[in-house]
Structures are given as C-alpha cells and as structure tokens.
Amino acid sequence: EVQLLESGGGLVQPGGSLRLSCAASGFTFSDYAISWVRQAPGKGLEWVSGIAGTAIRTYYADSVKGRFTFSRDNSKNTLNLQMSSLRSDDTAIYYCARVAVFQGFWYFDYWGQGTVVTVSS
Amino acid sequence: DIQMTQSPSSVSASVGNRVTITCRASQGISNWLAWYQQKPGKAPKLLIYAASSLQNGVPSRFSGSGSGTDFTLTISSLQPEDIATYYCQQANTFPLTFGGGTKVEIK
C-alpha cells in the first residue's frame, strides 16, 4: 500500500524557517517524482515544488523560488522541504504527493494527509 | 504561467442528476489535464488524467473530455458520496497550476 506521511509543520514567526519531511513507503521510491502541494485555509490547491526520482531536477513555483529548497534521500525513502523567509501567505496545509508520469506529464496519484504550517507573530 | 479557470464555482443538483463542470486554460494544453476530488478535511484524490482517462478504482459515472483550452468533468448520476470540491490541474507546463475549484452540493 502506497503511503506518504508528512511531518514538521507548526507555528513559525514571519521571516523564520521550517523544514517539512515526507516519509514514503509501499512503492519503489527512486522510480517516482514527488511534489508538494499546499492549500491555504479555505482556499484552493497550489503546486509548490517537485523533484524527479533521481533528484537531478527540481522545480518550484514562482511564489517560493529562492526561499524553499526541496531535496530527497533515496537511501532513506524520505524527502525534505526546507522553507525560509516565511511569510503569512505561506500559511497552509502542505501535502506531499506522488507524481504519476504519463507520457512525460505530471499528475498526482497518491497524497499524504498533510501537515499544517502557520506563519504568524 | 497557465491560468486555469473553473466554472461554476458551486453547483447544486439532485441525486441521480447529471453534473457538468468546466475548466478553461489560458493557453492550449493539448489533453494534459487532470481532475481531482477533495472531500472536506481530506486530501485530494485523482479522478481523471490526460483529460479523459479514468484513474483505477474511480466509478464510471465520472468522465472527462476536452482538448486544447476547454475541458469538462461530468458526473452522469450524482450520488451522495460525490459531495466534494473538484479541481482541474494542467500538466502541460511548469509551474503546474490548478483551477479555483467547484463545490458540488446536493439539492
């Protein structure tokens, strides 16, 4: 059974840093790209970042580029999202999602339950 | 960035009725579009990818169509368990983007 378990969320002050983790199981981890998708309170979904299975390529939304860094450790089946210079509009539920690549295009076929990040003073 | 616009923002229909949701892309994306269902307090679930391919395990009352800039998600016979918010997502170009969502309710 495919499982994705996020952790590391919490309350942080504006300008602060936080590291989110995602632990994966139930599939050959290095064969799959993974993405982070967030959802602000009462709002829609926003793609944040993605990383290829080999970790050679990473992708970021403009809203987080230069502030967030996505990495993975294929030996431990884990992923980390290092977030810095956090702003109030980064407040959201952060979901880790497995990427299903169909003819080179990315869809999200399994999702974790999310971890809540609140940026507030 | 490619903007995805969904309509309507909410729809109310009776059990057994047909429900249609539309998603429009700001530029052509071929058929690189997915639909997701999100129930309150839950993570999204993939329903359809490549505009019309049904994800394994998804009931056949869900169907998708479209190409280019205009896409449709249809629920042929609305069931109580279909109450949720539905999102489209373009997979054509980074950054990947979602529509604003359509909330489906029972009348």
PDB file of N, CA and C in Angstrom, chain A residues 35 37 39 42-48 50 59-62 93 95 99-100 102-114, chain B residues 1 31-34 36 38 41-46 48-51 53 55 87 89-100:
ATOM      1  N   SER A  35       5.957  15.679  -5.404  1.00  0.00           N
ATOM      2  CA  SER A  35       5.681  17.115  -5.338  1.00  0.00           C
ATOM      3  C   SER A  35       5.109  17.500  -3.990  1.00  0.00           C
ATOM      4  N   VAL A  37       2.208  20.143  -2.609  1.00  0.00           N
ATOM      5  CA  VAL A  37       1.061  20.966  -2.983  1.00  0.00           C
ATOM      6  C   VAL A  37       0.491  21.540  -1.696  1.00  0.00           C
ATOM      7  N   GLN A  39      -2.412  24.177   0.479  1.00  0.00           N
ATOM      8  CA  GLN A  39      -3.782  24.694   0.458  1.00  0.00           C
ATOM      9  C   GLN A  39      -3.956  25.652   1.624  1.00  0.00           C
ATOM     10  N   GLY A  42      -9.316  27.584   3.650  1.00  0.00           N
ATOM     11  CA  GLY A  42     -10.489  27.920   2.867  1.00  0.00           C
ATOM     12  C   GLY A  42     -10.241  28.208   1.400  1.00  0.00           C
ATOM     13  N   LYS A  43      -9.039  27.914   0.927  1.00  0.00           N
ATOM     14  CA  LYS A  43      -8.681  28.227  -0.465  1.00  0.00           C
ATOM     15  C   LYS A  43      -8.444  26.973  -1.279  1.00  0.00           C
ATOM     16  N   GLY A  44      -8.046  27.176  -2.535  1.00  0.00           N
ATOM     17  CA  GLY A  44      -7.805  26.072  -3.435  1.00  0.00           C
ATOM     18  C   GLY A  44      -6.394  25.518  -3.327  1.00  0.00           C
ATOM     19  N   LEU A  45      -6.070  24.632  -4.269  1.00  0.00           N
ATOM     20  CA  LEU A  45      -4.782  23.952  -4.275  1.00  0.00           C
ATOM     21  C   LEU A  45      -3.743  24.779  -5.035  1.00  0.00           C
ATOM     22  N   GLU A  46      -2.514  24.766  -4.522  1.00  0.00           N
ATOM     23  CA  GLU A  46      -1.404  25.450  -5.168  1.00  0.00           C
ATOM     24  C   GLU A  46      -0.204  24.527  -5.204  1.00  0.00           C
ATOM     25  N   TRP A  47       0.289  24.223  -6.400  1.00  0.00           N
ATOM     26  CA  TRP A  47       1.505  23.433  -6.525  1.00  0.00           C
ATOM     27  C   TRP A  47       2.690  24.279  -6.053  1.00  0.00           C
ATOM     28  N   VAL A  48       3.579  23.660  -5.262  1.00  0.00           N
ATOM     29  CA  VAL A  48       4.697  24.377  -4.653  1.00  0.00           C
ATOM     30  C   VAL A  48       6.035  23.990  -5.283  1.00  0.00           C
ATOM     31  N   GLY A  50       8.472  20.339  -7.048  1.00  0.00           N
ATOM     32  CA  GLY A  50       8.550  18.948  -7.446  1.00  0.00           C
ATOM     33  C   GLY A  50       9.996  18.535  -7.622  1.00  0.00           C
ATOM     34  N   TYR A  59      11.831  21.568  -9.360  1.00  0.00           N
ATOM     35  CA  TYR A  59      11.002  22.615  -9.935  1.00  0.00           C
ATOM     36  C   TYR A  59      10.306  23.364  -8.796  1.00  0.00           C
ATOM     37  N   TYR A  60      10.092  24.669  -9.002  1.00  0.00           N
ATOM     38  CA  TYR A  60       9.480  25.485  -7.963  1.00  0.00           C
ATOM     39  C   TYR A  60       8.453  26.446  -8.551  1.00  0.00           C
ATOM     40  N   ALA A  61       7.417  26.713  -7.762  1.00  0.00           N
ATOM     41  CA  ALA A  61       6.507  27.798  -8.097  1.00  0.00           C
ATOM     42  C   ALA A  61       7.229  29.127  -7.889  1.00  0.00           C
ATOM     43  N   ASP A  62       6.853  30.129  -8.659  1.00  0.00           N
ATOM     44  CA  ASP A  62       7.499  31.439  -8.533  1.00  0.00           C
ATOM     45  C   ASP A  62       7.354  31.990  -7.111  1.00  0.00           C
ATOM     46  N   ILE A  93      -2.013  24.079   4.617  1.00  0.00           N
ATOM     47  CA  ILE A  93      -1.753  22.646   4.745  1.00  0.00           C
ATOM     48  C   ILE A  93      -0.814  22.277   3.599  1.00  0.00           C
ATOM     49  N   TYR A  95       0.758  19.303   1.468  1.00  0.00           N
ATOM     50  CA  TYR A  95       0.605  17.900   1.092  1.00  0.00           C
ATOM     51  C   TYR A  95       1.817  17.438   0.287  1.00  0.00           C
ATOM     52  N   VAL A  99       4.035  11.598  -7.840  1.00  0.00           N
ATOM     53  CA  VAL A  99       3.776  12.001  -9.219  1.00  0.00           C
ATOM     54  C   VAL A  99       3.643  10.771 -10.108  1.00  0.00           C
ATOM     55  N   ALA A 100       2.535  10.704 -10.828  1.00  0.00           N
ATOM     56  CA  ALA A 100       2.377   9.695 -11.875  1.00  0.00           C
ATOM     57  C   ALA A 100       2.740  10.365 -13.179  1.00  0.00           C
ATOM     58  N   PHE A 102       2.749  10.404 -16.968  1.00  0.00           N
ATOM     59  CA  PHE A 102       2.067   9.806 -18.114  1.00  0.00           C
ATOM     60  C   PHE A 102       2.535  10.537 -19.358  1.00  0.00           C
ATOM     61  N   GLN A 103       3.273   9.831 -20.198  1.00  0.00           N
ATOM     62  CA  GLN A 103       3.822  10.411 -21.422  1.00  0.00           C
ATOM     63  C   GLN A 103       4.597  11.695 -21.126  1.00  0.00           C
ATOM     64  N   GLY A 104       5.287  11.712 -19.994  1.00  0.00           N
ATOM     65  CA  GLY A 104       6.145  12.830 -19.646  1.00  0.00           C
ATOM     66  C   GLY A 104       5.476  13.940 -18.865  1.00  0.00           C
ATOM     67  N   PHE A 105       4.199  13.791 -18.589  1.00  0.00           N
ATOM     68  CA  PHE A 105       3.456  14.849 -17.901  1.00  0.00           C
ATOM     69  C   PHE A 105       3.066  14.396 -16.502  1.00  0.00           C
ATOM     70  N   TRP A 106       3.048  15.368 -15.594  1.00  0.00           N
ATOM     71  CA  TRP A 106       2.917  15.078 -14.176  1.00  0.00           C
ATOM     72  C   TRP A 106       1.496  15.197 -13.667  1.00  0.00           C
ATOM     73  N   TYR A 107       1.042  14.105 -13.011  1.00  0.00           N
ATOM     74  CA  TYR A 107      -0.217  14.101 -12.270  1.00  0.00           C
ATOM     75  C   TYR A 107       0.078  13.559 -10.880  1.00  0.00           C
ATOM     76  N   PHE A 108      -0.832  13.733  -9.939  1.00  0.00           N
ATOM     77  CA  PHE A 108      -0.598  13.342  -8.560  1.00  0.00           C
ATOM     78  C   PHE A 108      -1.536  12.210  -8.181  1.00  0.00           C
ATOM     79  N   ASP A 109      -1.004  10.979  -8.078  1.00  0.00           N
ATOM     80  CA  ASP A 109      -1.889   9.837  -7.905  1.00  0.00           C
ATOM     81  C   ASP A 109      -2.046   9.372  -6.459  1.00  0.00           C
ATOM     82  N   TYR A 110      -1.127   9.734  -5.591  1.00  0.00           N
ATOM     83  CA  TYR A 110      -1.280   9.444  -4.166  1.00  0.00           C
ATOM     84  C   TYR A 110      -0.856  10.667  -3.374  1.00  0.00           C
ATOM     85  N   TRP A 111      -1.600  10.924  -2.305  1.00  0.00           N
ATOM     86  CA  TRP A 111      -1.370  12.091  -1.469  1.00  0.00           C
ATOM     87  C   TRP A 111      -1.247  11.683  -0.006  1.00  0.00           C
ATOM     88  N   GLY A 112      -0.423  12.416   0.742  1.00  0.00           N
ATOM     89  CA  GLY A 112      -0.419  12.262   2.185  1.00  0.00           C
ATOM     90  C   GLY A 112      -1.600  13.011   2.789  1.00  0.00           C
ATOM     91  N   GLN A 113      -1.687  12.985   4.098  1.00  0.00           N
ATOM     92  CA  GLN A 113      -2.790  13.654   4.786  1.00  0.00           C
ATOM     93  C   GLN A 113      -2.476  15.111   5.106  1.00  0.00           C
ATOM     94  N   GLY A 114      -1.253  15.518   4.898  1.00  0.00           N
ATOM     95  CA  GLY A 114      -0.910  16.921   5.048  1.00  0.00           C
ATOM     96  C   GLY A 114      -0.359  17.282   6.412  1.00  0.00           C
TER      97      GLY A 114
ATOM     98  N   ASP B   1       2.706  31.969 -16.721  1.00  0.00           N
ATOM     99  CA  ASP B   1       2.063  30.798 -16.151  1.00  0.00           C
ATOM    100  C   ASP B   1       0.700  30.571 -16.818  1.00  0.00           C
ATOM    101  N   ASN B  31      -4.102  17.687 -24.298  1.00  0.00           N
ATOM    102  CA  ASN B  31      -5.018  16.989 -23.394  1.00  0.00           C
ATOM    103  C   ASN B  31      -4.369  16.729 -22.039  1.00  0.00           C
ATOM    104  N   TRP B  32      -3.399  17.567 -21.673  1.00  0.00           N
ATOM    105  CA  TRP B  32      -2.645  17.356 -20.431  1.00  0.00           C
ATOM    106  C   TRP B  32      -3.350  18.015 -19.263  1.00  0.00           C
ATOM    107  N   LEU B  33      -4.449  17.370 -18.856  1.00  0.00           N
ATOM    108  CA  LEU B  33      -5.286  17.896 -17.790  1.00  0.00           C
ATOM    109  C   LEU B  33      -5.765  16.763 -16.893  1.00  0.00           C
ATOM    110  N   ALA B  34      -5.811  17.065 -15.599  1.00  0.00           N
ATOM    111  CA  ALA B  34      -6.323  16.108 -14.615  1.00  0.00           C
ATOM    112  C   ALA B  34      -7.461  16.729 -13.820  1.00  0.00           C
ATOM    113  N   TYR B  36      -9.386  16.300  -9.921  1.00  0.00           N
ATOM    114  CA  TYR B  36      -9.280  15.773  -8.574  1.00  0.00           C
ATOM    115  C   TYR B  36     -10.562  16.054  -7.805  1.00  0.00           C
ATOM    116  N   GLN B  38     -11.893  16.503  -3.816  1.00  0.00           N
ATOM    117  CA  GLN B  38     -11.460  16.699  -2.436  1.00  0.00           C
ATOM    118  C   GLN B  38     -12.675  16.808  -1.533  1.00  0.00           C
ATOM    119  N   GLY B  41     -11.839  18.095   4.771  1.00  0.00           N
ATOM    120  CA  GLY B  41     -10.882  17.566   5.722  1.00  0.00           C
ATOM    121  C   GLY B  41     -10.002  16.450   5.193  1.00  0.00           C
ATOM    122  N   LYS B  42     -10.097  16.179   3.905  1.00  0.00           N
ATOM    123  CA  LYS B  42      -9.334  15.080   3.307  1.00  0.00           C
ATOM    124  C   LYS B  42      -8.384  15.596   2.229  1.00  0.00           C
ATOM    125  N   ALA B  43      -7.420  14.751   1.884  1.00  0.00           N
ATOM    126  CA  ALA B  43      -6.517  15.065   0.783  1.00  0.00           C
ATOM    127  C   ALA B  43      -7.242  14.864  -0.546  1.00  0.00           C
ATOM    128  N   PRO B  44      -6.813  15.558  -1.578  1.00  0.00           N
ATOM    129  CA  PRO B  44      -7.400  15.347  -2.905  1.00  0.00           C
ATOM    130  C   PRO B  44      -7.181  13.922  -3.407  1.00  0.00           C
ATOM    131  N   LYS B  45      -8.034  13.536  -4.348  1.00  0.00           N
ATOM    132  CA  LYS B  45      -7.959  12.205  -4.961  1.00  0.00           C
ATOM    133  C   LYS B  45      -8.005  12.375  -6.471  1.00  0.00           C
ATOM    134  N   LEU B  46      -7.091  11.715  -7.166  1.00  0.00           N
ATOM    135  CA  LEU B  46      -7.054  11.791  -8.628  1.00  0.00           C
ATOM    136  C   LEU B  46      -8.224  11.012  -9.219  1.00  0.00           C
ATOM    137  N   ILE B  48      -9.277  11.683 -12.909  1.00  0.00           N
ATOM    138  CA  ILE B  48      -9.077  11.590 -14.353  1.00  0.00           C
ATOM    139  C   ILE B  48      -7.754  12.243 -14.697  1.00  0.00           C
ATOM    140  N   TYR B  49      -7.018  11.636 -15.628  1.00  0.00           N
ATOM    141  CA  TYR B  49      -5.783  12.227 -16.138  1.00  0.00           C
ATOM    142  C   TYR B  49      -5.819  12.180 -17.654  1.00  0.00           C
ATOM    143  N   ALA B  50      -4.936  12.940 -18.274  1.00  0.00           N
ATOM    144  CA  ALA B  50      -4.908  13.037 -19.739  1.00  0.00           C
ATOM    145  C   ALA B  50      -6.307  13.353 -20.288  1.00  0.00           C
ATOM    146  N   ALA B  51      -7.000  14.198 -19.571  1.00  0.00           N
ATOM    147  CA  ALA B  51      -8.317  14.746 -19.942  1.00  0.00           C
ATOM    148  C   ALA B  51      -9.468  13.755 -19.871  1.00  0.00           C
ATOM    149  N   SER B  53      -8.866   9.925 -19.271  1.00  0.00           N
ATOM    150  CA  SER B  53      -8.518   8.592 -18.764  1.00  0.00           C
ATOM    151  C   SER B  53      -8.916   8.464 -17.299  1.00  0.00           C
ATOM    152  N   GLN B  55      -8.859   7.144 -13.661  1.00  0.00           N
ATOM    153  CA  GLN B  55      -7.905   6.531 -12.742  1.00  0.00           C
ATOM    154  C   GLN B  55      -8.485   5.214 -12.204  1.00  0.00           C
ATOM    155  N   TYR B  87     -11.282  19.924  -8.578  1.00  0.00           N
ATOM    156  CA  TYR B  87     -10.251  20.803  -9.118  1.00  0.00           C
ATOM    157  C   TYR B  87      -9.699  20.230 -10.416  1.00  0.00           C
ATOM    158  N   GLN B  89      -6.313  20.451 -13.061  1.00  0.00           N
ATOM    159  CA  GLN B  89      -4.873  20.746 -12.972  1.00  0.00           C
ATOM    160  C   GLN B  89      -4.265  20.575 -14.360  1.00  0.00           C
ATOM    161  N   GLN B  90      -3.509  21.571 -14.807  1.00  0.00           N
ATOM    162  CA  GLN B  90      -2.819  21.413 -16.087  1.00  0.00           C
ATOM    163  C   GLN B  90      -1.445  20.810 -15.840  1.00  0.00           C
ATOM    164  N   ALA B  91      -1.092  19.843 -16.682  1.00  0.00           N
ATOM    165  CA  ALA B  91       0.184  19.149 -16.546  1.00  0.00           C
ATOM    166  C   ALA B  91       1.112  19.467 -17.711  1.00  0.00           C
ATOM    167  N   ASN B  92       0.738  20.451 -18.511  1.00  0.00           N
ATOM    168  CA  ASN B  92       1.468  20.738 -19.743  1.00  0.00           C
ATOM    169  C   ASN B  92       2.792  21.431 -19.495  1.00  0.00           C
ATOM    170  N   THR B  93       2.829  22.352 -18.543  1.00  0.00           N
ATOM    171  CA  THR B  93       3.969  23.247 -18.372  1.00  0.00           C
ATOM    172  C   THR B  93       4.195  23.546 -16.901  1.00  0.00           C
ATOM    173  N   PHE B  94       5.470  23.610 -16.491  1.00  0.00           N
ATOM    174  CA  PHE B  94       5.786  24.121 -15.167  1.00  0.00           C
ATOM    175  C   PHE B  94       5.733  25.648 -15.184  1.00  0.00           C
ATOM    176  N   PRO B  95       5.223  26.284 -14.132  1.00  0.00           N
ATOM    177  CA  PRO B  95       4.672  25.683 -12.929  1.00  0.00           C
ATOM    178  C   PRO B  95       3.316  25.038 -13.180  1.00  0.00           C
ATOM    179  N   LEU B  96       3.116  23.872 -12.588  1.00  0.00           N
ATOM    180  CA  LEU B  96       1.822  23.215 -12.677  1.00  0.00           C
ATOM    181  C   LEU B  96       0.792  24.085 -11.958  1.00  0.00           C
ATOM    182  N   THR B  97      -0.409  24.164 -12.482  1.00  0.00           N
ATOM    183  CA  THR B  97      -1.415  25.042 -11.906  1.00  0.00           C
ATOM    184  C   THR B  97      -2.767  24.349 -11.821  1.00  0.00           C
ATOM    185  N   PHE B  98      -3.534  24.774 -10.818  1.00  0.00           N
ATOM    186  CA  PHE B  98      -4.860  24.233 -10.560  1.00  0.00           C
ATOM    187  C   PHE B  98      -5.925  25.294 -10.843  1.00  0.00           C
ATOM    188  N   GLY B  99      -7.120  24.820 -11.135  1.00  0.00           N
ATOM    189  CA  GLY B  99      -8.259  25.709 -11.171  1.00  0.00           C
ATOM    190  C   GLY B  99      -8.689  26.065  -9.755  1.00  0.00           C
ATOM    191  N   GLY B 100      -9.607  27.008  -9.652  1.00  0.00           N
ATOM    192  CA  GLY B 100     -10.019  27.504  -8.350  1.00  0.00           C
ATOM    193  C   GLY B 100     -10.976  26.592  -7.591  1.00  0.00           C
TER     194      GLY B 100
END
